[in-house]
Coordinates of C-alpha atoms and ligand atoms in Angstrom, one line a residue:
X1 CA 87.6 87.6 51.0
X2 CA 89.3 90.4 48.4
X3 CA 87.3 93.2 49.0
X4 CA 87.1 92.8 53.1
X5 CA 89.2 96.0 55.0
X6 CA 92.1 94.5 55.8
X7 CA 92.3 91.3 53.9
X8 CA 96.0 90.4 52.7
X9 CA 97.6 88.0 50.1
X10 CA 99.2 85.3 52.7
X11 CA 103.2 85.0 52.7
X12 CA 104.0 81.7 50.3
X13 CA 106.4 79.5 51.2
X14 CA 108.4 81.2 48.3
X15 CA 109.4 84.2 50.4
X16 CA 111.3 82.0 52.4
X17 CA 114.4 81.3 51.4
X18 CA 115.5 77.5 50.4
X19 CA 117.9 77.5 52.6
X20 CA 115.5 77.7 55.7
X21 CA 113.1 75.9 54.1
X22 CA 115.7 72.7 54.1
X23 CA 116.5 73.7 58.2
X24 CA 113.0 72.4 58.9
X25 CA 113.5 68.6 58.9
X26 CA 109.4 68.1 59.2
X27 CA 109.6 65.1 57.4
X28 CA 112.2 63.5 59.8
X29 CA 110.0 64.3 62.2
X30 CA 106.9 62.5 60.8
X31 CA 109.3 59.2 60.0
X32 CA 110.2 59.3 64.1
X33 CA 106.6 59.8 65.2
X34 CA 107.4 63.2 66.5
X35 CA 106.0 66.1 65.1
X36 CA 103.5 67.8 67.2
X37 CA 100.4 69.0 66.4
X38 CA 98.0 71.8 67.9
X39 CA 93.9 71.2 67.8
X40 CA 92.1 74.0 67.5
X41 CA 89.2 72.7 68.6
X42 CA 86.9 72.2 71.3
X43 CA 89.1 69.2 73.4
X44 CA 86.9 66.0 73.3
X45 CA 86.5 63.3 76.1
X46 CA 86.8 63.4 79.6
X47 CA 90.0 65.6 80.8
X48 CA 92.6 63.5 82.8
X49 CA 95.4 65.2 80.6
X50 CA 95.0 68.8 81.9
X51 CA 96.7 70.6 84.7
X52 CA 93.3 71.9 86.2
X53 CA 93.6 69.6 89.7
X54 CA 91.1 71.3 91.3
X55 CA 88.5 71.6 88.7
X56 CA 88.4 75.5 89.1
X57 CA 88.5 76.7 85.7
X58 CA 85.3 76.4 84.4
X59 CA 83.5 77.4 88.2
X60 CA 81.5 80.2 87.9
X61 CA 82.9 81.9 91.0
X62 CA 86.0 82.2 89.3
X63 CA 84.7 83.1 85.9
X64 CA 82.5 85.3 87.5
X65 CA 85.3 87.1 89.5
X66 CA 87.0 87.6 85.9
X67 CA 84.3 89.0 84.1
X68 CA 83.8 91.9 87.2
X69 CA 87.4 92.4 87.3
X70 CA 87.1 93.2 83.7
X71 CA 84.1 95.2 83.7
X72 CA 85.6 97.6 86.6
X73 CA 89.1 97.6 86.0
X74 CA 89.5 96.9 81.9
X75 CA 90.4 94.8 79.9
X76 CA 94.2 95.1 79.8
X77 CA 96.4 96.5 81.6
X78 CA 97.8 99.0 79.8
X79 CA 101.7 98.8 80.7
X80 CA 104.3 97.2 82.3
X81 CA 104.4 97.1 86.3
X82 CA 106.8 99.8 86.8
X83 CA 105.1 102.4 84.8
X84 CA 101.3 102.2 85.2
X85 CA 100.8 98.9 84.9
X86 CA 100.0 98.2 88.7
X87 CA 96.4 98.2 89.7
X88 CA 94.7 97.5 93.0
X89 CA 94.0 93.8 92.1
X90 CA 97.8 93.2 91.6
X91 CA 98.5 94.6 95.0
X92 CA 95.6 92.3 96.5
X93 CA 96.6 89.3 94.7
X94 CA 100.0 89.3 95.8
X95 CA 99.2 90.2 99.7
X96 CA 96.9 87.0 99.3
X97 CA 99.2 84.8 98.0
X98 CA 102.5 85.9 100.6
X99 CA 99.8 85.2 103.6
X100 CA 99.1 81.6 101.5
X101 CA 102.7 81.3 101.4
X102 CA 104.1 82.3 104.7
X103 CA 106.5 84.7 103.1
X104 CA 107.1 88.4 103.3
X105 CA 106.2 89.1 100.1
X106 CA 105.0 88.2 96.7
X107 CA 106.1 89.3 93.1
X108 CA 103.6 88.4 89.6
X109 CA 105.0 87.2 86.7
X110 CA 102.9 87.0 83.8
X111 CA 103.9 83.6 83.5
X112 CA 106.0 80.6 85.1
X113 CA 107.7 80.0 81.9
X114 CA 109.0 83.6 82.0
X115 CA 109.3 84.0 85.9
X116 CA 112.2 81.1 85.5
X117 CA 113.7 82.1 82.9
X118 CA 114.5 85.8 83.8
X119 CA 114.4 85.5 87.7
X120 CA 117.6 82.9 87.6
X121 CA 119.6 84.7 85.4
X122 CA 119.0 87.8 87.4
X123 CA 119.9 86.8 89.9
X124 CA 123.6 85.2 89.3
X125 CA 126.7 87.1 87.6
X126 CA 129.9 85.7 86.1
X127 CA 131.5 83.5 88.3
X128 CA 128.6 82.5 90.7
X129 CA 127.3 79.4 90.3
X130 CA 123.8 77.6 89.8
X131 CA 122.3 73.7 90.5
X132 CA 119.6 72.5 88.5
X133 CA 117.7 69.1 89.1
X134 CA 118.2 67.2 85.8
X135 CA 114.5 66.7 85.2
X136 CA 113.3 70.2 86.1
X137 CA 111.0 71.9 83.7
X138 CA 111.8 73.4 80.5
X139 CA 111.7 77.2 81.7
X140 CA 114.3 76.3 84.3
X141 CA 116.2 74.6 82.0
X142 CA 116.1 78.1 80.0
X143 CA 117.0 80.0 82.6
X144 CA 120.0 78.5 84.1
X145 CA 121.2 78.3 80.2
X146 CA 120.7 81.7 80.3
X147 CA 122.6 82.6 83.1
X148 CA 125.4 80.3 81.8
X149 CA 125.8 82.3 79.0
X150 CA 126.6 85.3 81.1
X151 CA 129.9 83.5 82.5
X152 CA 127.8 81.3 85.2
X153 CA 128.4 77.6 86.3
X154 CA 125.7 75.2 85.3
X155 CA 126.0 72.2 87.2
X156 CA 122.8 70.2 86.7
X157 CA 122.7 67.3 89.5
X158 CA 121.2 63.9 89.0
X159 CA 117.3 63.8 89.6
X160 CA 116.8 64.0 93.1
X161 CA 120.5 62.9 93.9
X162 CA 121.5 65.0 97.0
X163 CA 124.6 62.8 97.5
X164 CA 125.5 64.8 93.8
X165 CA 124.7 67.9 94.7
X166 CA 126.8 68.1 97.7
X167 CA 129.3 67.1 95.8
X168 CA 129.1 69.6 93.3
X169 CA 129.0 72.3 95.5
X170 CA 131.9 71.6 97.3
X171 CA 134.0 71.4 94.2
X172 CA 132.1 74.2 92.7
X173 CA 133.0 75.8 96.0
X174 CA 136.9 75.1 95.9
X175 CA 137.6 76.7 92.8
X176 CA 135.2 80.3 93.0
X177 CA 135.7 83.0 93.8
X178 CA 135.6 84.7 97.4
X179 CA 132.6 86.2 97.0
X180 CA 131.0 84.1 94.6
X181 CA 127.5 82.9 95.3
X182 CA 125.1 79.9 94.6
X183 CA 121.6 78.9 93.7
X184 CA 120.1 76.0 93.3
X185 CA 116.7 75.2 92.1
X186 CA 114.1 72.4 92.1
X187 CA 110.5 71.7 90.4
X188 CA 108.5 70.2 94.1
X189 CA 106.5 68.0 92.0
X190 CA 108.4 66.8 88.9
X191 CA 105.9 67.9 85.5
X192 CA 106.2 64.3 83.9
X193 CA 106.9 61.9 86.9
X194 CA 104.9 62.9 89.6
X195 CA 107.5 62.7 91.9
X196 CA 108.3 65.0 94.7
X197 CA 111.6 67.0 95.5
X198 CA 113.5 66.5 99.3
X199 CA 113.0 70.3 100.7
X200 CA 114.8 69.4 104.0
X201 CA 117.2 68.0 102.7
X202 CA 117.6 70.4 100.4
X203 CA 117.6 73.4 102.6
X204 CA 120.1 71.6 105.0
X205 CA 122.6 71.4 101.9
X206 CA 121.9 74.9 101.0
X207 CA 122.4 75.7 104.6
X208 CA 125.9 73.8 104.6
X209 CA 126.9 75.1 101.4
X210 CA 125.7 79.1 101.9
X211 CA 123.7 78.0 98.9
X212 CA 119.9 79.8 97.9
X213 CA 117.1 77.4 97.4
X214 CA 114.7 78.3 94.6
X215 CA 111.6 76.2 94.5
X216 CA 108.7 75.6 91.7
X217 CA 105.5 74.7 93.3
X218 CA 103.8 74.7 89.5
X219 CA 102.3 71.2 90.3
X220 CA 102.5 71.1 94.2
X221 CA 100.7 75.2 94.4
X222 CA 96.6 74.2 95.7
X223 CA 97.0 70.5 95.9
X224 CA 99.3 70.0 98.8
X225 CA 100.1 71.1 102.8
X226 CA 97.2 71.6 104.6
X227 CA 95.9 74.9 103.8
X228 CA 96.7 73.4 99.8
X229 CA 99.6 76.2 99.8
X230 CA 102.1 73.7 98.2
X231 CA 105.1 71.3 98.6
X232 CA 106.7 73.6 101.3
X233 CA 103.7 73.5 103.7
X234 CA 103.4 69.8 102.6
X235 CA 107.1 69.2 104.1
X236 CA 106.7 71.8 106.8
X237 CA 109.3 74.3 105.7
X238 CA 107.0 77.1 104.9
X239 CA 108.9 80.6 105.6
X240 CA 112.0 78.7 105.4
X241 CA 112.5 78.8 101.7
X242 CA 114.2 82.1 100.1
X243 CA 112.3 81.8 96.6
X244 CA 109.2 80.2 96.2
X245 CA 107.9 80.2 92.4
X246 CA 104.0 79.4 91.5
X247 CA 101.8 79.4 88.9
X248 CA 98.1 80.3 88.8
X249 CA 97.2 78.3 85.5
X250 CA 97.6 75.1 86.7
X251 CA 95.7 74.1 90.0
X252 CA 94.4 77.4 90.3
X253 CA 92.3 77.6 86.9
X254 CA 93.5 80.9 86.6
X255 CA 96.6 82.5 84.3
X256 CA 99.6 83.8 85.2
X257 CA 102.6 83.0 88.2
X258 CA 104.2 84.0 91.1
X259 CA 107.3 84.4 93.2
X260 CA 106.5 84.4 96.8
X261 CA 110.0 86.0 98.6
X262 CA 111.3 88.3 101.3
X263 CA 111.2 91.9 101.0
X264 CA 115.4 91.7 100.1
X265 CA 115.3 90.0 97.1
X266 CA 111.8 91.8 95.8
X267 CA 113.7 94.7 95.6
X268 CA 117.1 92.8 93.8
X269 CA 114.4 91.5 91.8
X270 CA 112.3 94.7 90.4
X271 CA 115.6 96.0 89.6
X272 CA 116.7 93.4 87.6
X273 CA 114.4 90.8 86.1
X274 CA 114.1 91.5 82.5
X275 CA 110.6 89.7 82.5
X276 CA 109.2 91.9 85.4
X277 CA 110.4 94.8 84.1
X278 CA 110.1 94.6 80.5
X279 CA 106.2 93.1 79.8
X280 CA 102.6 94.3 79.9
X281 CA 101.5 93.5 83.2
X282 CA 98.8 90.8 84.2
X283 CA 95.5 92.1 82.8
X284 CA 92.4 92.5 85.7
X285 CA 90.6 89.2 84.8
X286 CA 93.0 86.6 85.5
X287 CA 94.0 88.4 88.5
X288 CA 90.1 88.3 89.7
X289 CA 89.8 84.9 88.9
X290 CA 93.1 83.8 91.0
X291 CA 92.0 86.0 93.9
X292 CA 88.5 83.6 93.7
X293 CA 90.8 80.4 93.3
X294 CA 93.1 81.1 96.5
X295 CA 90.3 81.5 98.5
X296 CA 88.0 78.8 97.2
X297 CA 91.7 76.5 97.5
X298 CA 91.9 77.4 101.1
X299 CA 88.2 77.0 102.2
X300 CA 87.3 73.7 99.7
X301 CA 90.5 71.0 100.6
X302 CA 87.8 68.3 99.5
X303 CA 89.4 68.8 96.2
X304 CA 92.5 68.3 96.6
X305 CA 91.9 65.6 98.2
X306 CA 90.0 64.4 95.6
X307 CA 92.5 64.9 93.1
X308 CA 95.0 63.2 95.0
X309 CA 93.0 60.0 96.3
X310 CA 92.2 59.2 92.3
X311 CA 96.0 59.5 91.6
X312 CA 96.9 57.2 94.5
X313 CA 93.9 54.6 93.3
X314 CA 95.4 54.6 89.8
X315 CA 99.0 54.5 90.6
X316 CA 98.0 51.3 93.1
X317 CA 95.9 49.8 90.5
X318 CA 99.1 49.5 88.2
X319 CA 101.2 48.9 90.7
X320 CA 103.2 51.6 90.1
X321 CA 104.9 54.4 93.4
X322 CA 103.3 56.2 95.4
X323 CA 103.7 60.3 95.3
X324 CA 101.8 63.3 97.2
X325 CA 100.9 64.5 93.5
X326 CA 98.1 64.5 90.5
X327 CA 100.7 63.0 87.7
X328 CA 100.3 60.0 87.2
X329 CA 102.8 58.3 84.6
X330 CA 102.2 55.5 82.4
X331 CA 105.8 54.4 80.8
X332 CA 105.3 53.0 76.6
X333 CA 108.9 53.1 75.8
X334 CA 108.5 53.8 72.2
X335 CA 106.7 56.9 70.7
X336 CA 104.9 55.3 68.7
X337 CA 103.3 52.8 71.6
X338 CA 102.4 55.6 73.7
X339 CA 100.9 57.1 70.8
X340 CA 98.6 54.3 70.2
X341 CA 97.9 53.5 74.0
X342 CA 96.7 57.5 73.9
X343 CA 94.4 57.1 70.6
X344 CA 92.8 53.6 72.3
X345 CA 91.7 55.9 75.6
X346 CA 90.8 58.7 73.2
X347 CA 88.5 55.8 71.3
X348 CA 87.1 54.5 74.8
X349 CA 86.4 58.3 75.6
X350 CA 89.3 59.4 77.9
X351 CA 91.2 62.7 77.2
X352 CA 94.7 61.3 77.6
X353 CA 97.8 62.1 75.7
X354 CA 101.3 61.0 74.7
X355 CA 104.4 62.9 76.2
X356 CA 107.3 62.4 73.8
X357 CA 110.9 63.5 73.8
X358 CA 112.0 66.6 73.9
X359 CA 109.5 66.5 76.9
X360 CA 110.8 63.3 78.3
X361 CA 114.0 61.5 77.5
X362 CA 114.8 59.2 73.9
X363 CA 113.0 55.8 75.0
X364 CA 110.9 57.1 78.0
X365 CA 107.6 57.7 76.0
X366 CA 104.7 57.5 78.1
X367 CA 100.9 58.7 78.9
X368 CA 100.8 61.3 81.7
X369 CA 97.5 60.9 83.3
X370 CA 96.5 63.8 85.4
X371 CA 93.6 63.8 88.3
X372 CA 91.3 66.4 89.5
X373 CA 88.3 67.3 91.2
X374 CA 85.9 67.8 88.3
X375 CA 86.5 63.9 87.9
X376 CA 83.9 61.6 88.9
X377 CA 84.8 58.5 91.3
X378 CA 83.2 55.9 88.5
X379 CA 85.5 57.7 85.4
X380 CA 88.4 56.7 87.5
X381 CA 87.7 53.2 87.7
X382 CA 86.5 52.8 84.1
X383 CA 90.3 54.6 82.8
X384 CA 91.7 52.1 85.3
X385 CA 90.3 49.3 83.6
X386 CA 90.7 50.6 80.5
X387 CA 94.5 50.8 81.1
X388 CA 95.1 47.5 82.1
X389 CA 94.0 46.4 78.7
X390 CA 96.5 48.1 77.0
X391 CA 100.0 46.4 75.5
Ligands
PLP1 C1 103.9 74.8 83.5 C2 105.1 75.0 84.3 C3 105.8 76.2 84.3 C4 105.4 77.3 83.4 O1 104.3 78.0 83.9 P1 103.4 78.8 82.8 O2 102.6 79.7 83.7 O3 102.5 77.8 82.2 O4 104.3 79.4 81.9 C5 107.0 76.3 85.0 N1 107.4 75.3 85.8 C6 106.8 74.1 85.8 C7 107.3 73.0 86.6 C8 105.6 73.9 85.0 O5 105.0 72.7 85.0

């Protein structure tokens, strides 16, 4: 390589200093069965560990919609939103996706992970108050942590316990101040449970409580309601939810995510949300892409249907609860079980992997099996038989 423009000496370890070095307890992570690993490689097997429920990411239409996006709009973006970072295809995207939603409006983020994490804290100053499910994805987690820092009450309420909730609002309530306000936020489908979140009964305590409801449809957003729109059509409270959160690299083979909201807090929200404001906006060919997959979401509900049928056909094969979702989870206990229940499948041909804590709680290891529409009926049945073999 010496010789090639460009070509560097790589940093050693030695620049680092020893004391660093000693912070990374690698080791203690290989003992425990923990440490993570990324492939660089082409995945192998067929996918049922992917977030792609409706199969879109690899259909030409959408592929197709990304490379003309590119070829007549660029291939970045070339700034932030707010300076000249907002192209035709943003506008268009986000019309789309607040008719989708039944909402006024609609705001990209350039991801969910960020959309969470800087619309929460933007939302709440010292003294105000926010609720977070105790199993709600990491970025939420972030967020309210975030907020917390900045003088706000965290209460995080027991998974799905509305009997909690109430109550910690109303002592939350007791003690604030006058003006002080709350928010309090769900995941609709739960990332590694497959579960689903109570939005009436949600919005009723909100309702009670003067509370604002703040939803993440990451796994509910094309696979549920009847025009696949997400958990909110699902449980008929579309337009009746202040802040509805999305993502467009899950079901909708895209990249990127979404806040679907009235006109009010847009405006509270371009004003303050560091990761609006501060970030390269959404380049043109995810946007193209997503456009293709709202539309193809809305006019193909064969597969969501799809997606949803194999989940229910596995989760009754092993006996396990029914949920309107694509997760299906499949409890090991130990790492290091659900780690050799994964490499079996892997063996047998089946892309399925091991969720370990941090992800999921100490003792709570298991396979998280996803379904979609690029799945064939007979693949199904032969992971299904293939899992009851496994102990
Ligand atoms: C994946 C996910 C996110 C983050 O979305 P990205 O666009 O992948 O950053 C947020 N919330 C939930 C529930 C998710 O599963």
């Amino acid at each position: 390589m010496d010789g090639v423009p460009g070509w560097k000496v790589p940093v050693s370890d030695a620049e680092i200093p020893t004391r660093w070095l000693q912070r990374f307890d690698i080791e203690a992570r290989e003992r425990a069965s923990r440490s993570r690993t990324r492939r660089i490689e082409e995945p192998k097997g067929i996918d049922f560990c992917s977030n792609d429920y409706l199969g879109l990411r690899l259909d030409p239409r959408l592929m197709g919609a990304a490379a003309r996006a590119a070829l007549e709009f660029g291939a970045g973006s070339g700034a932030s939103r707010l300076l000249r970072g907002t192209s035709p295809l943003h506008g268009e995207l986000e019309r789309e996706l607040a008719a989708w939603k039944g909402t006024e409006t609609c705001l990209l983020f350039n991801t969910g992970f960020q959309c969470n994490a800087t619309v929460i804290p933007a939302l709440l100053n010292s003294g105000d108050a926010v609720f977070s499910d105790a199993l709600n994805h990491a970025s939420i987690v972030d967020g309210c942590r975030m907020a917390r820092s900045r003088g706000v009450h965290l209460g995080i309420y027991r998974h799905l316990a509305l009997g909690d909730l109430d109550a910690q609002l109303s002592n939350w309530r007791r003690t604030a101040g006058k003006a002080a306000v709350a928010l309090v936020v769900t995941d609709c489908v739960f990332s590694m449970d497959g579960d689903v979140a109570d939005l009436p009964g949600l919005l009723a305590l909100c309702r009670k409580h003067e509370a604002l409801l703040m939803v993440d449809e990451a796994h509910s957003s094309g696979l549920l309601g009847e025009s696949g729109s997400g958990l909110t059509e699902h449980q008929a409270v579309s337009g009746q939810v202040p802040l509805v959160m999305g993502t467009l690299g899950k079901a909708l083979g895209s990249f990127g995510a979404y806040l679907a909201c009235n006109g009010i807090l847009m405006d509270q929200l371009i004003n303050t949300s560091r990761g609006f404001i501060f970030s390269t906006s959404l380049p043109p060919a995810p946007l193209g892409a997503a456009l293709a997959a709202v539309r193809i979401a809305k006019l193909e509900p064969w597969r969501r249907e799809r997606a949803l049928s194999y989940a229910r056909r596995i989760r009754e094969a092993l006996g396990l609860p029914q949920h309107p979702s694509a997760i299906v989870p499949v409890h090991a206990g130990e790492d290091a079980r659900a780690l050799a229940w994964a490499a079996h499948l892997q063996d047998e041909g089946f892309d399925v992997r091991a969720v370990r804590p941090p992800t999921v709680a100490e003792g709570q290891s298991r396979l998280r099996i996803t379904t979609g529409a690029h799945q064939e009926e007979a693949q199904v049945d032969t992971l299904i038989a293939a899992l009851k073999t496994l102990s």
